[in-house]
Coordinates of C-alpha atoms and ligand atoms in Angstrom, one line a residue:
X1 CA -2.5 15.4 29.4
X2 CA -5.0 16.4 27.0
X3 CA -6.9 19.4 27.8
X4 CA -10.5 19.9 26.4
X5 CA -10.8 23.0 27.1
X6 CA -8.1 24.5 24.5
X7 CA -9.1 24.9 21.3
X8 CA -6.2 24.5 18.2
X9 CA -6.2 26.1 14.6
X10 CA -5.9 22.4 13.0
X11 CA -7.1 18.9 14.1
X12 CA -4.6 16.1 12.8
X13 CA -6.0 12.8 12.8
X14 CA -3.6 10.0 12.5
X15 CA -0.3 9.4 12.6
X16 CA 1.7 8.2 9.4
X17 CA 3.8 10.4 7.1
X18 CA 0.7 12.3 5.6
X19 CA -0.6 13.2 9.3
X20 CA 3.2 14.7 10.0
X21 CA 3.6 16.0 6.8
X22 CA 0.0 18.0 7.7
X23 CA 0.9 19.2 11.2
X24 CA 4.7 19.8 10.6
X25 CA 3.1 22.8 7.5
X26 CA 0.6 23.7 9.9
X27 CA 2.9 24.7 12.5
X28 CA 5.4 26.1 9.9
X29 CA 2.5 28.7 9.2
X30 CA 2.1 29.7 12.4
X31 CA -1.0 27.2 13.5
X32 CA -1.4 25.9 17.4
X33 CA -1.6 22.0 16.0
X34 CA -2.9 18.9 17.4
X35 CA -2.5 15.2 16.2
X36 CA -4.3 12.5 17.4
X37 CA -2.9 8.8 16.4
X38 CA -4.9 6.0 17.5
X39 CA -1.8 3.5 17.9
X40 CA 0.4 3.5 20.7
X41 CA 3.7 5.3 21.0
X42 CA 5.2 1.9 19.9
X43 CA 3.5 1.3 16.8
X44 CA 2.8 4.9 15.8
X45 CA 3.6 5.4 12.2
X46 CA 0.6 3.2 10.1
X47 CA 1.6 1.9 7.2
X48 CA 4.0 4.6 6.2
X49 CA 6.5 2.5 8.6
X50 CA 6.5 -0.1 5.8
X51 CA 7.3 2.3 3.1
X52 CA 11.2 2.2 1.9
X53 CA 10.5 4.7 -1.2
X54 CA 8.8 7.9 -3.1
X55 CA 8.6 8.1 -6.4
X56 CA 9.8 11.8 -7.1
X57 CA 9.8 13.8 -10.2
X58 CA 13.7 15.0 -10.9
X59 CA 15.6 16.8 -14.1
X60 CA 19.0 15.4 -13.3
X61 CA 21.4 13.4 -11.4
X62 CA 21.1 13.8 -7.9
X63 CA 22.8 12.2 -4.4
X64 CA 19.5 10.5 -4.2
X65 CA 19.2 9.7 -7.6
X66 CA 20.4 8.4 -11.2
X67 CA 19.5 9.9 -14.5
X68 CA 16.5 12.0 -14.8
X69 CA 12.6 11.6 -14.8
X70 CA 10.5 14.0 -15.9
X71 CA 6.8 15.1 -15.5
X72 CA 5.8 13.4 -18.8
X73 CA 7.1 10.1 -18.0
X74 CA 6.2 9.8 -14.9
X75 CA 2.4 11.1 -16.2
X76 CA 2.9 7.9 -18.8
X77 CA 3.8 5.7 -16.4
X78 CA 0.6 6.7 -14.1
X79 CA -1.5 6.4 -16.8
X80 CA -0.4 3.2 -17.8
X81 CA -1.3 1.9 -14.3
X82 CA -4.3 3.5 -13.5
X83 CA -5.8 3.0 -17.2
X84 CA -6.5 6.3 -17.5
X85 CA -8.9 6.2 -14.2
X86 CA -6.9 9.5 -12.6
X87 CA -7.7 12.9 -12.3
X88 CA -5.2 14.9 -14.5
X89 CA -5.1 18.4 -12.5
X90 CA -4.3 16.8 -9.1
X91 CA -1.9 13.6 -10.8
X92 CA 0.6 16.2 -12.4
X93 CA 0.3 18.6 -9.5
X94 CA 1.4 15.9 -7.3
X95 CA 4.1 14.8 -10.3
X96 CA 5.7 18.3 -10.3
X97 CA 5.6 19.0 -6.3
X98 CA 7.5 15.9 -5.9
X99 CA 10.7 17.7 -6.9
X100 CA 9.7 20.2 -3.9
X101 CA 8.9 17.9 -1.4
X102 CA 11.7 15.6 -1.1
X103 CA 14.1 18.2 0.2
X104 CA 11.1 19.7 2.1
X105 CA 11.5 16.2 3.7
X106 CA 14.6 16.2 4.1
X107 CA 15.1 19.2 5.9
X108 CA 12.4 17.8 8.4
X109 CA 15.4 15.1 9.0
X110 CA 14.4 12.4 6.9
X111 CA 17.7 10.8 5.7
X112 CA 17.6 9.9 2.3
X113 CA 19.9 6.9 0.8
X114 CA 22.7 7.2 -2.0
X115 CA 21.4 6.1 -5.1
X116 CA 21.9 2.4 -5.7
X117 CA 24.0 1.8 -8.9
X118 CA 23.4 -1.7 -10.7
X119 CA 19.9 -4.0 -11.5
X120 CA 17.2 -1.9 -9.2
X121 CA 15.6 0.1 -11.9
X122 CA 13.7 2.1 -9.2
X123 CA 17.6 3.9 -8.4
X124 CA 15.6 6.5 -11.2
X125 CA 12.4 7.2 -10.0
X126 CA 12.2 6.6 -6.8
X127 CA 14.1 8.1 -3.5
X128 CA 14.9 5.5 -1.2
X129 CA 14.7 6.5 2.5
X130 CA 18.4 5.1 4.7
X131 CA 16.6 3.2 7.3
X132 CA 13.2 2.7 5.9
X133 CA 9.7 4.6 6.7
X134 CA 9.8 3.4 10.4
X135 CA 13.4 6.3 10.5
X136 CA 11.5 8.3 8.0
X137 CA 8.3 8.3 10.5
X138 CA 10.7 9.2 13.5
X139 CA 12.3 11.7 12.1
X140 CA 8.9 13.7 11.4
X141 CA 7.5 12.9 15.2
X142 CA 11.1 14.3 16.4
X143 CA 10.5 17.5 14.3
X144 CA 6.4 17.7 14.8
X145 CA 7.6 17.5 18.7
X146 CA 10.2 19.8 18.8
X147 CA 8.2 22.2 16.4
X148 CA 5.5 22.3 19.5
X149 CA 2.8 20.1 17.9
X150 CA 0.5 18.6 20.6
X151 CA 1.0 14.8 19.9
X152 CA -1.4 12.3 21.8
X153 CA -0.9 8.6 21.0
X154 CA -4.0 5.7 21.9
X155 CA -6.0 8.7 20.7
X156 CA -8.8 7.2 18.6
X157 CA -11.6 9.5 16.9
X158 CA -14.6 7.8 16.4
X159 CA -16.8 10.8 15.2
X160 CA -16.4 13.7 13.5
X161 CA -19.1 16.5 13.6
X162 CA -20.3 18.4 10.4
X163 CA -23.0 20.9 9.9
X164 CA -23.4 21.6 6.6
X165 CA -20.3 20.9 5.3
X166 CA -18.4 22.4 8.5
X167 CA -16.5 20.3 11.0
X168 CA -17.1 21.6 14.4
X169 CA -15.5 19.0 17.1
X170 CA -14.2 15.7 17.0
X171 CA -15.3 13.1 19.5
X172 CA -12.6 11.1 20.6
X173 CA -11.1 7.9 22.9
X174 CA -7.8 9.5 24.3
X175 CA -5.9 7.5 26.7
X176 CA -9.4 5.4 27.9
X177 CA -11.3 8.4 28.3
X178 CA -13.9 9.8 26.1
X179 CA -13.0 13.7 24.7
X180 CA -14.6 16.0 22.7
X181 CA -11.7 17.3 20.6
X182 CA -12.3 21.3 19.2
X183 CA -10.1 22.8 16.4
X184 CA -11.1 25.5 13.8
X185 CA -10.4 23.1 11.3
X186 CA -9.6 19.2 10.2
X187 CA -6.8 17.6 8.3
X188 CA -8.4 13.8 8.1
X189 CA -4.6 11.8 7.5
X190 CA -6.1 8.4 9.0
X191 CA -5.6 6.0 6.3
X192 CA -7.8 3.2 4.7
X193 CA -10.2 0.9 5.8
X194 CA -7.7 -2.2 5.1
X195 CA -7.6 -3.7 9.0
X196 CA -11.4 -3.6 9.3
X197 CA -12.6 -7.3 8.3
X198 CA -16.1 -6.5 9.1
X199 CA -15.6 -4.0 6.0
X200 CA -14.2 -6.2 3.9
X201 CA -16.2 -8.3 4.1
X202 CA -19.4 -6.4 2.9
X203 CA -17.4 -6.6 -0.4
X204 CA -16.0 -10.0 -0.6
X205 CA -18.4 -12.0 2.0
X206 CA -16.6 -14.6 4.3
X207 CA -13.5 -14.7 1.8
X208 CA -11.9 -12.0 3.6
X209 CA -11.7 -13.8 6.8
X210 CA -8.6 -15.4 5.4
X211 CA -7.2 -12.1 4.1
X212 CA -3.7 -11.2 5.8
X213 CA -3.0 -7.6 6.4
X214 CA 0.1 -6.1 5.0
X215 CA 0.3 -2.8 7.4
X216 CA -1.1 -1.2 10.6
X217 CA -4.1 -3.0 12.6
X218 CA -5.0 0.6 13.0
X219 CA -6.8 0.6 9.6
X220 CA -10.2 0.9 10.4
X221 CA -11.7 3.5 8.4
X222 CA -13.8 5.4 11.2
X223 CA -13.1 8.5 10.4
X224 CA -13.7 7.4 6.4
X225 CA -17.0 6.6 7.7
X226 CA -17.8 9.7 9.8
X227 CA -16.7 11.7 6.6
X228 CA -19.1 9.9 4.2
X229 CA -22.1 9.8 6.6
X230 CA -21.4 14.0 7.2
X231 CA -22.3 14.1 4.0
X232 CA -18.2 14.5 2.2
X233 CA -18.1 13.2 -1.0
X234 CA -16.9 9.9 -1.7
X235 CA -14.1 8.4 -4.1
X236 CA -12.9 5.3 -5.5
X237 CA -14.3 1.6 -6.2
X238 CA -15.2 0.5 -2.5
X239 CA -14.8 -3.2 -3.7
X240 CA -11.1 -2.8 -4.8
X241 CA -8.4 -3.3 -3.1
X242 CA -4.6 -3.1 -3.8
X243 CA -3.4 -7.0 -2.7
X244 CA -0.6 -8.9 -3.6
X245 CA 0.3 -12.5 -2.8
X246 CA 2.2 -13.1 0.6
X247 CA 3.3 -16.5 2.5
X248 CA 0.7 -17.6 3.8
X249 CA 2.2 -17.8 7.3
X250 CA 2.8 -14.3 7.7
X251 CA 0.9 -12.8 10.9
X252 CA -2.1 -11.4 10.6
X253 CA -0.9 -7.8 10.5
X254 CA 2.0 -5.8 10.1
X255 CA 4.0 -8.2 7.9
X256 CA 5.4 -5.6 5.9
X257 CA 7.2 -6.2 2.7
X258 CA 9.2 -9.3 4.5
X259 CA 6.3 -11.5 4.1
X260 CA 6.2 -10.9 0.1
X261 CA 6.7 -13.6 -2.6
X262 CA 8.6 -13.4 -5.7
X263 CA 9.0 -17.0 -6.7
X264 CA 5.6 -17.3 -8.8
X265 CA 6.9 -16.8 -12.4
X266 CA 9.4 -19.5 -12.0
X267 CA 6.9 -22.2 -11.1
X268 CA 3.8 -23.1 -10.9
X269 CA 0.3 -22.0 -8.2
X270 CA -2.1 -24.9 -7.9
X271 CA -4.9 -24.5 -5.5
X272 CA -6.3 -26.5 -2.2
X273 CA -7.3 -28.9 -5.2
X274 CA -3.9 -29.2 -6.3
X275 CA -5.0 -27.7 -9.6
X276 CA -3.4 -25.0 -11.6
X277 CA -5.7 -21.9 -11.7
X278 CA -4.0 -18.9 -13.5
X279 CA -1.0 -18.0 -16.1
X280 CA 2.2 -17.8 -14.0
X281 CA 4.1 -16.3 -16.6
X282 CA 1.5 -14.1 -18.2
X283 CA 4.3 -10.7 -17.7
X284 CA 7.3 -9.8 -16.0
X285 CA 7.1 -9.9 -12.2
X286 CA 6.5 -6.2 -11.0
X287 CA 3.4 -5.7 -13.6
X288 CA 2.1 -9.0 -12.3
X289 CA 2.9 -9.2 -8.9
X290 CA -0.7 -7.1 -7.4
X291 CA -3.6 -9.4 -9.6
X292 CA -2.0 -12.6 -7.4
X293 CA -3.4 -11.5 -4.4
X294 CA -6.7 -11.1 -5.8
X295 CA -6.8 -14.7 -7.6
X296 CA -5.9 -16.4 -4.5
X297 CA -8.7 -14.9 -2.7
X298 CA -10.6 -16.5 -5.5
X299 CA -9.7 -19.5 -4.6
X300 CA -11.3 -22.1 -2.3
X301 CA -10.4 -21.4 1.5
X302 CA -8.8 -18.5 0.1
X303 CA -5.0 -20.2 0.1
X304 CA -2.9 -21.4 -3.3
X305 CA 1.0 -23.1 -2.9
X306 CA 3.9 -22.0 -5.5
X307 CA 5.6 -25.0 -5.9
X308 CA 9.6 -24.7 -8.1
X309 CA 12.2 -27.1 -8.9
X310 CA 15.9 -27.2 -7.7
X311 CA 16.7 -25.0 -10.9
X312 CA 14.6 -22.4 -10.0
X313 CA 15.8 -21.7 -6.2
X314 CA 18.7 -19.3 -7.2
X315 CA 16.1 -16.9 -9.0
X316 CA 14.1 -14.9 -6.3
X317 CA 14.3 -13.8 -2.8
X318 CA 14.2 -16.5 0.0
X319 CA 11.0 -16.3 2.1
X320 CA 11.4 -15.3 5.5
X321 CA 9.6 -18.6 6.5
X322 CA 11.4 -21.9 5.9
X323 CA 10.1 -23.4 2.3
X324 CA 8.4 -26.7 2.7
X325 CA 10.5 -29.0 1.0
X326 CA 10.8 -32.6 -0.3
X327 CA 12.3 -34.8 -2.9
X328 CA 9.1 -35.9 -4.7
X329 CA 6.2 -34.2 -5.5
X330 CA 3.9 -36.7 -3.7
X331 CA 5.8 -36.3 -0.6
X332 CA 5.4 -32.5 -1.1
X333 CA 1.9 -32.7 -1.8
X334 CA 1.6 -34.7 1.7
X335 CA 3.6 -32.5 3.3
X336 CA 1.2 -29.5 1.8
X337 CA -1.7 -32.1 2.8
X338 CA -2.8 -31.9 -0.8
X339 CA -4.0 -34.8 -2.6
X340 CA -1.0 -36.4 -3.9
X341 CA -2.5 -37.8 -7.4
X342 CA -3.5 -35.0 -8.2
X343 CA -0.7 -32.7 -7.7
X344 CA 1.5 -35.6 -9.3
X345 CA -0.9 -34.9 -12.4
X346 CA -1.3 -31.6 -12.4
X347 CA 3.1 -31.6 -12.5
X348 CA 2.9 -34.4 -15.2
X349 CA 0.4 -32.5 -17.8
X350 CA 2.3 -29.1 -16.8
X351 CA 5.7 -30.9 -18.0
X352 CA 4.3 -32.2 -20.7
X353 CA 3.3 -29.3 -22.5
X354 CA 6.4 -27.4 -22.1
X355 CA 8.0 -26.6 -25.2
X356 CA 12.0 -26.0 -25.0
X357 CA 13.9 -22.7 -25.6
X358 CA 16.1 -19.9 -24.4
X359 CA 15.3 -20.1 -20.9
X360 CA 15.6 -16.1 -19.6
X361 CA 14.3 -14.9 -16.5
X362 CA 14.9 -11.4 -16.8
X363 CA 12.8 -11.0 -20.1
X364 CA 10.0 -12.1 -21.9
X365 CA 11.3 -15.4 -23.1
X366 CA 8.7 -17.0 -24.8
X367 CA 9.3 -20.5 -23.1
X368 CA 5.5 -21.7 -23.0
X369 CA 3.3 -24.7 -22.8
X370 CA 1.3 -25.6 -25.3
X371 CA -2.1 -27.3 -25.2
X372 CA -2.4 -26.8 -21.7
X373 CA -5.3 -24.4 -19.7
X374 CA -4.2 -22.2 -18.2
X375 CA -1.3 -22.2 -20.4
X376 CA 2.4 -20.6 -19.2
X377 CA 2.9 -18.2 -21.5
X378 CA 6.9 -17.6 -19.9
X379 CA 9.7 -19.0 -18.2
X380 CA 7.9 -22.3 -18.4
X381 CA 10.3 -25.1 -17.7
X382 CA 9.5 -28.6 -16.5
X383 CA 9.5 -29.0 -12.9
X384 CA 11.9 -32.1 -13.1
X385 CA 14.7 -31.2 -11.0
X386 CA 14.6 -32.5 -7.1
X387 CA 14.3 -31.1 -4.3
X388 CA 11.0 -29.5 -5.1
X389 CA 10.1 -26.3 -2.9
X390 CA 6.3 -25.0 -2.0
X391 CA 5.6 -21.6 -0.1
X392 CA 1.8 -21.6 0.8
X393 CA 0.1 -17.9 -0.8
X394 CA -2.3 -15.8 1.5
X395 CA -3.7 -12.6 -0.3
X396 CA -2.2 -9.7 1.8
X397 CA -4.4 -6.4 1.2
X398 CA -1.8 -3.1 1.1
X399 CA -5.0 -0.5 1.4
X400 CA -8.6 0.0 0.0
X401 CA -9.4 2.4 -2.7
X402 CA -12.5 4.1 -1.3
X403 CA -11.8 8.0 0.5
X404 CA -13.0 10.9 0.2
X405 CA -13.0 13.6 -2.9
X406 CA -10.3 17.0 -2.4
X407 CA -9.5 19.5 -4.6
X408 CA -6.2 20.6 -5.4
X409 CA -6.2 22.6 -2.1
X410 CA -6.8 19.3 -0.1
X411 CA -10.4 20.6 0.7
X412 CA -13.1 17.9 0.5
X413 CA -15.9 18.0 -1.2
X414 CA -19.2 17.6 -0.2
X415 CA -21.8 15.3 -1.6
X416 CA -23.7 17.9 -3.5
X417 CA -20.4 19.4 -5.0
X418 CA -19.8 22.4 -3.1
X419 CA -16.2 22.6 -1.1
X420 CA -16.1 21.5 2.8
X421 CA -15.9 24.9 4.8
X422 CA -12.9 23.6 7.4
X423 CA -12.3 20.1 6.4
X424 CA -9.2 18.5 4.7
X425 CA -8.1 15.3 3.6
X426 CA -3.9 13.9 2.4
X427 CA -2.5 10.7 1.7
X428 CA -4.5 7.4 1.8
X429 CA -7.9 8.3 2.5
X430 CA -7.9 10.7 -0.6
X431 CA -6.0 9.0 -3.0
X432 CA -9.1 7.8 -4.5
X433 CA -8.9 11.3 -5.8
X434 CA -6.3 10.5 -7.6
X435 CA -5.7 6.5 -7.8
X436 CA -9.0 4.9 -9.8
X437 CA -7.0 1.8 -10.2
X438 CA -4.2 0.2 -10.0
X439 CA -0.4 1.4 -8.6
X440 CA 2.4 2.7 -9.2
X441 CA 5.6 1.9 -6.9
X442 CA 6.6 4.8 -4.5
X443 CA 3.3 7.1 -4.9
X444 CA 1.4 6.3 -2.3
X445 CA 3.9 8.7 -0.5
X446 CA 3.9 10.6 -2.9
X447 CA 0.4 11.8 -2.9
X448 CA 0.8 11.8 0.9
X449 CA 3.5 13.8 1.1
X450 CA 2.6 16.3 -1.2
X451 CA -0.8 16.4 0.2
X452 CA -0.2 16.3 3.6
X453 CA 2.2 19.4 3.1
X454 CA -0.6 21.3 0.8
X455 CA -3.3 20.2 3.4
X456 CA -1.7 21.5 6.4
X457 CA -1.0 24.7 5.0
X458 CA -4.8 24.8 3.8
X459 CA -6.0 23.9 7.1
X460 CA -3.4 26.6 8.7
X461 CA -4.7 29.3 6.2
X462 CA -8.4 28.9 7.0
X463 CA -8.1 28.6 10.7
X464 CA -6.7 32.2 10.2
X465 CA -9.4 33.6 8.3
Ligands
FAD501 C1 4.1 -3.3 3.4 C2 3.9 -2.0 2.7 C3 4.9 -1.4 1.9 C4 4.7 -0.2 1.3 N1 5.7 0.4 0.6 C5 5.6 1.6 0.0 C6 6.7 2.3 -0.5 O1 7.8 1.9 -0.5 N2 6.4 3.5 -1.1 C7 5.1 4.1 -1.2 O2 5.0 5.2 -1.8 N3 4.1 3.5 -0.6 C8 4.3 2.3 0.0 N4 3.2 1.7 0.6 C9 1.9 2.4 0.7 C10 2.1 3.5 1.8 O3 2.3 2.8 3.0 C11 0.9 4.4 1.9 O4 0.6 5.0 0.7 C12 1.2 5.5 2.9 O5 1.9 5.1 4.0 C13 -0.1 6.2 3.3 O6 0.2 7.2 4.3 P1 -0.9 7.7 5.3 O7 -0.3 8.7 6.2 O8 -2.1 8.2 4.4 O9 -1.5 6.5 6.0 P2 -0.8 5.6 7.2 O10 0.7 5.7 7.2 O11 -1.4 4.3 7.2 O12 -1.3 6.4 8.5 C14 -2.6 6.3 9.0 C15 -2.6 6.7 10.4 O13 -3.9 7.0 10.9 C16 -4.0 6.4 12.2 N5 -5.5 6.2 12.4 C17 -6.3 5.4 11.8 N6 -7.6 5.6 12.2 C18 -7.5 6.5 13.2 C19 -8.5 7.1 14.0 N7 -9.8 6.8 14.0 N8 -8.1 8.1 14.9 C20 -6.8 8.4 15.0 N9 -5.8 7.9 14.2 C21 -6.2 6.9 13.3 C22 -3.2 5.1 12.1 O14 -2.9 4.6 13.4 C23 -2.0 5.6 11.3 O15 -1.1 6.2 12.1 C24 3.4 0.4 1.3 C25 2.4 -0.2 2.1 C26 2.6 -1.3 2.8 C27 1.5 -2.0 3.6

């Protein structure tokens, strides 16, 4: 039962790994905690339930992990993503706390997995959790709990109060009933604005109707919204959006990673016009896979169909739904209800301007077309070989850019500049902060992580003083 009249140190709102990374260092410092996730007990967790990995700093060999990766490379590499739209100070503090935060983690009882041996590259950079982020995100509730933090699920705040930069009480939906929520200070943990179509949709108009949801319905950005109209700074392009192409079937939330495609490079994406639209084989996979999401919601009714031959089948991941299958391409195209001349052309000029080689579909193999637009600039290979194999393509959004602006204390900023008195900010809704563009595999929790830890123990301090 919540009680209104009991006022905490720190205010938590939400409920994934940054949330529990906040209240777990809150309480460690000695604060009376409370954490408000608007899910229910079932689907507590947000998106970090998705996650499998964090990309983590390390100087040698580990249990967890091969070889070494240092603070340079990994810089490099985040540099390389973002195109140099990252903030340097807070990037390479998250970098080098990385090294501290993965046992941190693990002595909160996340289980971390033996390091794969063999072709996954990530065995280097990235810790994988045993079990996923849905073990990862019960092992932090067990500890949070146990640790005494007050945990109230289908707790939803709608509004949070500011006076001149300083948060005073939270107005909140806890269990059906409306609460007014006071702590001496905030930790906002609650996410993007992914779920919330309405949102979306002041961006990319009725388009993102048809957008599929990778993570949590829980996604709605209020509290984003709260904190920008209280006058906290903002971050981040709020028309970007990190989206990658899914099957097209996949529900309408909480797909997860299961609903991914990887089958794109190996053979062709026409559209609802059974035209070809963009280079399938511009790079290799993983620095290609997060533009397809955009281009397909570029497309009319927002859907595209990657289509390979019997050659090709062996070379990614089956989908979780069955592929749509047939033994001609007109028959495919009718099973894909796409018109069938035109598909049967779009194949013929595509095979036609293949030109022979080294087939390799692990590099860069040069196998083009030639004369065609868009050309295939890899692995392009006739698609000649029954049975042919389509998978429609939905964009599935992973989380918006736009959050609010922290220091390296996890304070927000206000709008004129000047640092929020009692307010705090970790993982997605202040990655802005960090992430201008682009992505780099395993640092979303990262930043959450190591944010959520620092933020906590920022809040803690300040509730003190
Ligand atoms: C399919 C998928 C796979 C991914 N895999 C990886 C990976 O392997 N490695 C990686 O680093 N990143 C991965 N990511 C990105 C990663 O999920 C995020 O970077 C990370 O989980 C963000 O953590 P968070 O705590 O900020 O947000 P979330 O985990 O999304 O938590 C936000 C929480 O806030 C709650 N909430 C929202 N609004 C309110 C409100 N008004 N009141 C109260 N509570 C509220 C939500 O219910 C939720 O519990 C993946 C994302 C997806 C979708």
């Amino acid at each position: 039962m919540f009680d209104a009249s009991r006022r905490f140190d720190v205010l938590v709102v939400g409920g994934g790994n940054a949330a529990l990374c906040a209240a777990i260092s809150a309480r460690e410092a000695g604060a009376s905690v409370i954490l408000l996730e608007s899910a229910p007990k079932a689907f507590r967790g947000g998106n970090s339930r998705h996650t499998r990995n964090l990309r983590t700093m390390h100087e040698a060999p580990t249990d967890i992990l091969t070889g070494s990766y240092l603070e340079d490379e990994y810089w490099d590499d985040l540099l390389r993503v973002t195109g140099g739209r990252t903030d340097e100070t807070l990037a390479r503090m998250v970098i080098r706390e990385t090294k501290r935060v993965v046992p941190w983690l693990a002595k909160q009882g996340v289980a971390f997995q033996p390091a794969l041996t063999g072709t996954l590259s990530l065995s280097r950079t990235n810790a994988f959790f045993l079990g996923g982020g849905k073990a990862l995100v019960n092992a932090l509730y067990r500890t949070a709990e146990r640790a005494g933090v007050e945990i109230h699920y289908h707790a939803e705040v709608h509004r949070i109060r500011i006076e001149d930069g300083m948060f005073t009480a939270a107005e909140a939906t806890i269990g059906g009933f409306p609460e007014i929520v006071r702590a001496r200070t905030l930790v906002a943990a609650s996410g993007g604005f992914q779920a919330n179509i309405g949102w979306l949709k002041e961006y990319w108009g009725e388009a993102a109707e048809n957008f599929l949801i990778r993570g949590t319905p829980y996604a709605q950005g209020k509290v984003l919204r709260t904190l920008l109209d209280g006058g906290c700074a903002p971050v981040g392009d709020p028309t970007q959006c990190h989206a990658v192409a899914i099957d097209g079937r996949a529900p309408k939330f909480d797909g997860g990673l299961a609903t991914r495609l990887d089958c794109i490079p190996f053979g062709i994406v026409v559209n609802r016009e059974a035209r070809r639209f963009y280079d399938e084989g511009e790079d290799v996979w993983p620095k290609r896979y997060a533009i397809w999401g955009r281009l397909v919601a570029q497309q009319p009714g927002q859907i595209a169909y990657a289509i390979v031959d019997r050659k090709a089948e062996e070379l990614f991941l089956p989908s979780v739904y069955p592929p749509i299958r047939a033994d001609s391409i007109g028959e495919l195209a009718q099973k894909l209800e796409l018109d069938a001349a035109t598909l049967e052309a779009t194949v013929r000029d595509f095979n036609a301007a293949c030109r022979p080689g080294p087939f390799d579909p692990q590099a860069l193999d040069g196998c083009r077309t030639e004369g065609l637009d868009p050309p295939k600039t890899h692995w392009a290979r006739p698609l000649d070989t029954p049975r042919f194999t389509a998978f429609p393509l939905r964009p599935g959004i992973t989380f918006t850019y736009l959050g609010v602006k922290v220091d390296e204390t996890a304070r927000i900023r206000m709008q004129e500049g000047k640092p929020a008195a009692n307010l705090f900010a970790a993982g997605e809704i202040m990655s802005g902060s960090i992430l201008g563009q682009g992505y780099l595999a395993g640092f979303g929790m990262a930043i959450g992580s190591v944010f959520g830890t620092i933020a906590g123990r920022s809040a803690a301090r300040t509730a003190r003083n």
